[in-house]
CSV table of C-alpha atoms in Angstrom, one decimal:
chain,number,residue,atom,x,y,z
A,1,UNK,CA,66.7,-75.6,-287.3
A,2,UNK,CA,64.9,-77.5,-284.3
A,3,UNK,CA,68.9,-79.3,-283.7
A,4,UNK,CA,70.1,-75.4,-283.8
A,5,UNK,CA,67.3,-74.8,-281.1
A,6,UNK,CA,68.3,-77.7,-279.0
A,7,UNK,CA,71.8,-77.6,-278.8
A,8,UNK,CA,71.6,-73.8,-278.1
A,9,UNK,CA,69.3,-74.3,-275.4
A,10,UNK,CA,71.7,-77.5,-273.9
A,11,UNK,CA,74.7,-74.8,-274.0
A,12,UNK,CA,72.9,-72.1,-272.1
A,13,UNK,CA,73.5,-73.9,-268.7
A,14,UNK,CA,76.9,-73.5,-267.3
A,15,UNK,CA,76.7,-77.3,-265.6
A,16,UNK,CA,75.9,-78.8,-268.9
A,17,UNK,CA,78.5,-76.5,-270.4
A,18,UNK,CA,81.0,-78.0,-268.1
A,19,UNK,CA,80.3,-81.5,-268.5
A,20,UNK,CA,81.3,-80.8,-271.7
A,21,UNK,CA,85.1,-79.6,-271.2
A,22,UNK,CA,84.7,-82.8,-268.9
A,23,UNK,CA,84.6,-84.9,-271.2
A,24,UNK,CA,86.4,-83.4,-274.2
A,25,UNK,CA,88.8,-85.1,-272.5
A,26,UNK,CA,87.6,-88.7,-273.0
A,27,UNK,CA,84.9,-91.0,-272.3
A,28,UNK,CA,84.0,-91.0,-268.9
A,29,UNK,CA,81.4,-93.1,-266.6
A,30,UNK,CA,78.2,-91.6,-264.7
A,31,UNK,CA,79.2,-92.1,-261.4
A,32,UNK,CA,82.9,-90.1,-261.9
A,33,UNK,CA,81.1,-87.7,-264.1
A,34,UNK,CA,79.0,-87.1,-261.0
A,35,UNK,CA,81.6,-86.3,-258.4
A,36,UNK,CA,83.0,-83.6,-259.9
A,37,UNK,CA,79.8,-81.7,-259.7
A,38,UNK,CA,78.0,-80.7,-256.1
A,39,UNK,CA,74.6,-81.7,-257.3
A,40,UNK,CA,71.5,-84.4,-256.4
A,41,UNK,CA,72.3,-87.2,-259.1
A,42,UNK,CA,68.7,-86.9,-260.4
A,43,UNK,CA,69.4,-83.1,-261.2
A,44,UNK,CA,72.8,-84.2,-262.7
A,45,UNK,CA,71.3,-87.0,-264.7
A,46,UNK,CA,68.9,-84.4,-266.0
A,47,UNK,CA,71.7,-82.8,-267.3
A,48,UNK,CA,73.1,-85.3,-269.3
A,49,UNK,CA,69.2,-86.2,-270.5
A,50,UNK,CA,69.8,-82.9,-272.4
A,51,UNK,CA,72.8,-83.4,-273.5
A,52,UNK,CA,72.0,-86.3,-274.9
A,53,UNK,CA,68.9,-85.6,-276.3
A,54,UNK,CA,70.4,-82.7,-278.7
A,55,UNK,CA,73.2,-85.1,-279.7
A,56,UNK,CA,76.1,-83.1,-278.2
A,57,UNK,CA,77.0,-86.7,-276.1
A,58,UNK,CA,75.9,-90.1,-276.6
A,59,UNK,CA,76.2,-93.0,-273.8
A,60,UNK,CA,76.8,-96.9,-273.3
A,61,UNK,CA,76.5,-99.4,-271.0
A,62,UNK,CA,78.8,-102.2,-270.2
A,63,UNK,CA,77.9,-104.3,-267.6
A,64,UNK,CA,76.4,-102.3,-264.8
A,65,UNK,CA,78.4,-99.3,-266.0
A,66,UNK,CA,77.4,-96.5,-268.2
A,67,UNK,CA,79.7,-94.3,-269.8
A,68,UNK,CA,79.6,-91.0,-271.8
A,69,UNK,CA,81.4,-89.3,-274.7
A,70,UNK,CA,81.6,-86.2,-276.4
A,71,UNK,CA,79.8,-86.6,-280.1
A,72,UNK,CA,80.9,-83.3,-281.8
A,73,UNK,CA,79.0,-83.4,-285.0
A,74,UNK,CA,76.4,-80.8,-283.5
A,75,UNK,CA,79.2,-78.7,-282.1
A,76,UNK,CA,80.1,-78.2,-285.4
A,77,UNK,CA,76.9,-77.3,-287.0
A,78,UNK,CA,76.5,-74.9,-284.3
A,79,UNK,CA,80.0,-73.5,-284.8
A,80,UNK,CA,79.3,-73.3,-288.6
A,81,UNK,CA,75.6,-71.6,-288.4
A,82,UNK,CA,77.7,-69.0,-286.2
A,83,UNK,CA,81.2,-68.9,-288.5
A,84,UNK,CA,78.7,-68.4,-292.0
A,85,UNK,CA,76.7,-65.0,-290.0
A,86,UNK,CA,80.4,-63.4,-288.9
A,87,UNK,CA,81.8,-63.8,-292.1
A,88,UNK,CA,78.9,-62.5,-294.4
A,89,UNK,CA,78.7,-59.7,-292.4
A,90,UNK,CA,82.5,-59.0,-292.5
A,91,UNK,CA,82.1,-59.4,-296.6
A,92,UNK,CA,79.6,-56.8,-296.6
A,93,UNK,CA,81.6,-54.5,-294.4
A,94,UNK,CA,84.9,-55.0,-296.6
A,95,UNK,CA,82.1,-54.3,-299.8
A,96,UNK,CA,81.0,-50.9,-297.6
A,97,UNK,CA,84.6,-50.0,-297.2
A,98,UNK,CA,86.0,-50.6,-301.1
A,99,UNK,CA,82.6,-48.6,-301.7
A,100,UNK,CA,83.7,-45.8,-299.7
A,101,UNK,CA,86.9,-45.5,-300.9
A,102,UNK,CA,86.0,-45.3,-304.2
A,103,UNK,CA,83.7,-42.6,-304.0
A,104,UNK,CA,86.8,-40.4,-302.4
A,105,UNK,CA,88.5,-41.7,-305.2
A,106,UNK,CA,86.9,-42.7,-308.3
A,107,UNK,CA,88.7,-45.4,-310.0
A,108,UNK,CA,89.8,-44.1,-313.3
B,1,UNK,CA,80.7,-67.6,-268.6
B,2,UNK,CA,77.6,-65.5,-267.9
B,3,UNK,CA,78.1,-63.7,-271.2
B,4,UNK,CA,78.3,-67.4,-273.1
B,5,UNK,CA,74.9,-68.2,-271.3
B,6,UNK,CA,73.5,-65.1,-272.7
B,7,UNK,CA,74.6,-65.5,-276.4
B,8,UNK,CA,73.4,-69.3,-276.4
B,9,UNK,CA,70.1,-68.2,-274.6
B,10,UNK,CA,69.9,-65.5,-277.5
B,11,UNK,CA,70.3,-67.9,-280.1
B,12,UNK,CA,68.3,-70.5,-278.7
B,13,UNK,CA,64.9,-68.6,-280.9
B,14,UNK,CA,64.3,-69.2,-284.4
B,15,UNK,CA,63.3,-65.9,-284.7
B,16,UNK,CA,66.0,-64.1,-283.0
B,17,UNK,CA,68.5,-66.4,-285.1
B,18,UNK,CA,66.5,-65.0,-288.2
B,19,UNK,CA,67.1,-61.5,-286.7
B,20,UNK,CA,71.2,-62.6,-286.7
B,21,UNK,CA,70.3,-63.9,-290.4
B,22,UNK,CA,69.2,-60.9,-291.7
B,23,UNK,CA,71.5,-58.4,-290.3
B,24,UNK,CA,74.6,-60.1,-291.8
B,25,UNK,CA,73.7,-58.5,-294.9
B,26,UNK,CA,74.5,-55.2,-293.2
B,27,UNK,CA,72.4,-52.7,-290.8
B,28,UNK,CA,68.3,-52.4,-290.7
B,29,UNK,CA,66.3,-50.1,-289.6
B,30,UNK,CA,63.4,-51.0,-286.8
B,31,UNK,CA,60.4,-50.8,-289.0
B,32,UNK,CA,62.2,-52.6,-292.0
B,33,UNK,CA,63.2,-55.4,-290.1
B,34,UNK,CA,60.1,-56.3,-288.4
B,35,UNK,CA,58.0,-56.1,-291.4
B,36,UNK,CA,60.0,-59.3,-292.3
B,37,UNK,CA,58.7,-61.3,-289.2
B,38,UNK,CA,55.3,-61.4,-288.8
B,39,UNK,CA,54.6,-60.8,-285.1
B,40,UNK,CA,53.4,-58.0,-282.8
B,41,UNK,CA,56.1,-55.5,-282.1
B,42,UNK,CA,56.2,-55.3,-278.9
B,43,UNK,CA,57.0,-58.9,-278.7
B,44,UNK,CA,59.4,-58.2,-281.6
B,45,UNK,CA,61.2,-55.9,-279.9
B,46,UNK,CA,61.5,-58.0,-276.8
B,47,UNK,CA,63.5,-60.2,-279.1
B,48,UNK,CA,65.5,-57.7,-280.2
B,49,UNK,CA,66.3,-56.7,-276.4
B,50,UNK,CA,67.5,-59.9,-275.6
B,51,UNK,CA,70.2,-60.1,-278.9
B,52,UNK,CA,70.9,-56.4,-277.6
B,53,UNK,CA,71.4,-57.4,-274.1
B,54,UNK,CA,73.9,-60.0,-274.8
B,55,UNK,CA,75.7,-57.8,-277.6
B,56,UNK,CA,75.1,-59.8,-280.8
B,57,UNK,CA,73.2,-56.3,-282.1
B,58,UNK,CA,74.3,-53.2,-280.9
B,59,UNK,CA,71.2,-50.4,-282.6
B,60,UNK,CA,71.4,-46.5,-282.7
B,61,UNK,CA,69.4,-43.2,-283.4
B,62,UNK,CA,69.4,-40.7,-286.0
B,63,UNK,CA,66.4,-38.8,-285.6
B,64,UNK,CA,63.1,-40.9,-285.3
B,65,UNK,CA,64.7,-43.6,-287.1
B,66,UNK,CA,66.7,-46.4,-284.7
B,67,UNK,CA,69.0,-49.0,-286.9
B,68,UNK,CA,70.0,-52.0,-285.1
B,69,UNK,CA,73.6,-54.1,-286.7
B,70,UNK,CA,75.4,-57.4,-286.1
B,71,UNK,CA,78.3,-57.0,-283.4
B,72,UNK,CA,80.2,-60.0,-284.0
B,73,UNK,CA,82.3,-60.3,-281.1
B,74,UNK,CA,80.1,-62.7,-278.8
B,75,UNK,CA,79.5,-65.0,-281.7
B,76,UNK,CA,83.2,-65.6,-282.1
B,77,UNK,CA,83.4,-65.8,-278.4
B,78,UNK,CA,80.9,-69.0,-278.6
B,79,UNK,CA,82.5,-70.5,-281.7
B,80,UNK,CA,85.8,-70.2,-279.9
B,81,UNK,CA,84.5,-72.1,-277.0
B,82,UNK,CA,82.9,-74.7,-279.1
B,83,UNK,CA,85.6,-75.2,-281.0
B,84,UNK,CA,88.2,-75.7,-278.3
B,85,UNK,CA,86.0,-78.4,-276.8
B,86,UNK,CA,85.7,-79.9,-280.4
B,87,UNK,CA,89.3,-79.8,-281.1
B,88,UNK,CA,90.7,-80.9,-277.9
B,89,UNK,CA,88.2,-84.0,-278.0
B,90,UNK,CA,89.5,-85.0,-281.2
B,91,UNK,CA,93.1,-84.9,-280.2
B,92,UNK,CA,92.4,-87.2,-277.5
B,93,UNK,CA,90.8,-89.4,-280.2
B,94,UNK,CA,94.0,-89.1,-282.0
B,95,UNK,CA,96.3,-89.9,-279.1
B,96,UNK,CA,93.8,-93.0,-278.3
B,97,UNK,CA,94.3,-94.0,-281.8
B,98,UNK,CA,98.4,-93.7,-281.8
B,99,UNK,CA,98.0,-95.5,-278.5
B,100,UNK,CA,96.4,-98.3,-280.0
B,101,UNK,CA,98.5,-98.8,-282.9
B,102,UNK,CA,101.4,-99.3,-280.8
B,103,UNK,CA,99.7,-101.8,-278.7
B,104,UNK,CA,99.2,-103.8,-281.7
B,105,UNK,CA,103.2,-102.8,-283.2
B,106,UNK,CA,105.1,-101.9,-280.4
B,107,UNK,CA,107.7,-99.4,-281.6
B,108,UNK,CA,111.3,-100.9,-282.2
């Protein structure tokens, strides 16, 4: 539930939620990251704190260079959390119609 | 963009995800929903203005009685956006790993 909470709350910014499509593209390092967004690096790197923190990317350093990636796991658990409330809710309305239907016409 | 910022605001609460939860099994009326979370109602229904607001609950009136139901739409909109960044990440991974495997035995 709390990893729910936090990758939620990490998808609600649209900066964050473009580092994302960034990097679904590969790994990339801080300092190209960066330039594509018209930000204060502290503010950016605050950014990727959260991202990180909820697990959405992880990071390593080589040398004097540090590089994110995409981790998709919690992408997936969000997707599913959302996927399993949609399709209940579709069962029950295909339930509600075949109920319907059959009180206009009783089955036999 | 602003509408994805809404939904993962919306579903950033344990409660308000509790509210999605329980109206998959089909629509609720005011009272018997939040006799299920124990909590004032007017901060209850505060929740239930921000799922409105974004359209993950769309509620309406048949006398004194208001009945709030699950809208689907915005939740496939996030999962769809998820997704794509999910997918297209692991394609890249795929392409990396192709990539590789030739390094090591270049095609004839």
């Amino acid at each position: 539930m709390a990893q729910l909470t936090l990758v939620f709350h990490a998808l609600t910014d649209p900066t964050r939620r473009a580092v994302v499509e960034r990097l679904r593209g590969g790994p990339v390092a801080t300092t190209e990251l960066a330039a594509r967004f018209d930000m204060a690096l502290p503010s950016f790197l605050q950014h990727l704190g959260v991202l990180q923190k909820c697990g959405l990317v992880r990071s390593s350093k080589k040398g004097r260079v540090r590089t994110y990636e995409l981790s998709t796991a919690p992408l997936k658990a969000a997707e599913d959390w959302m996927a399993t409330q949609r399709l209940l809710w579709a069962r029950r309305l295909d339930q509600l119609d075949t109920f319907l239907n059959e009180l206009k016409e009783p089955p036999e």
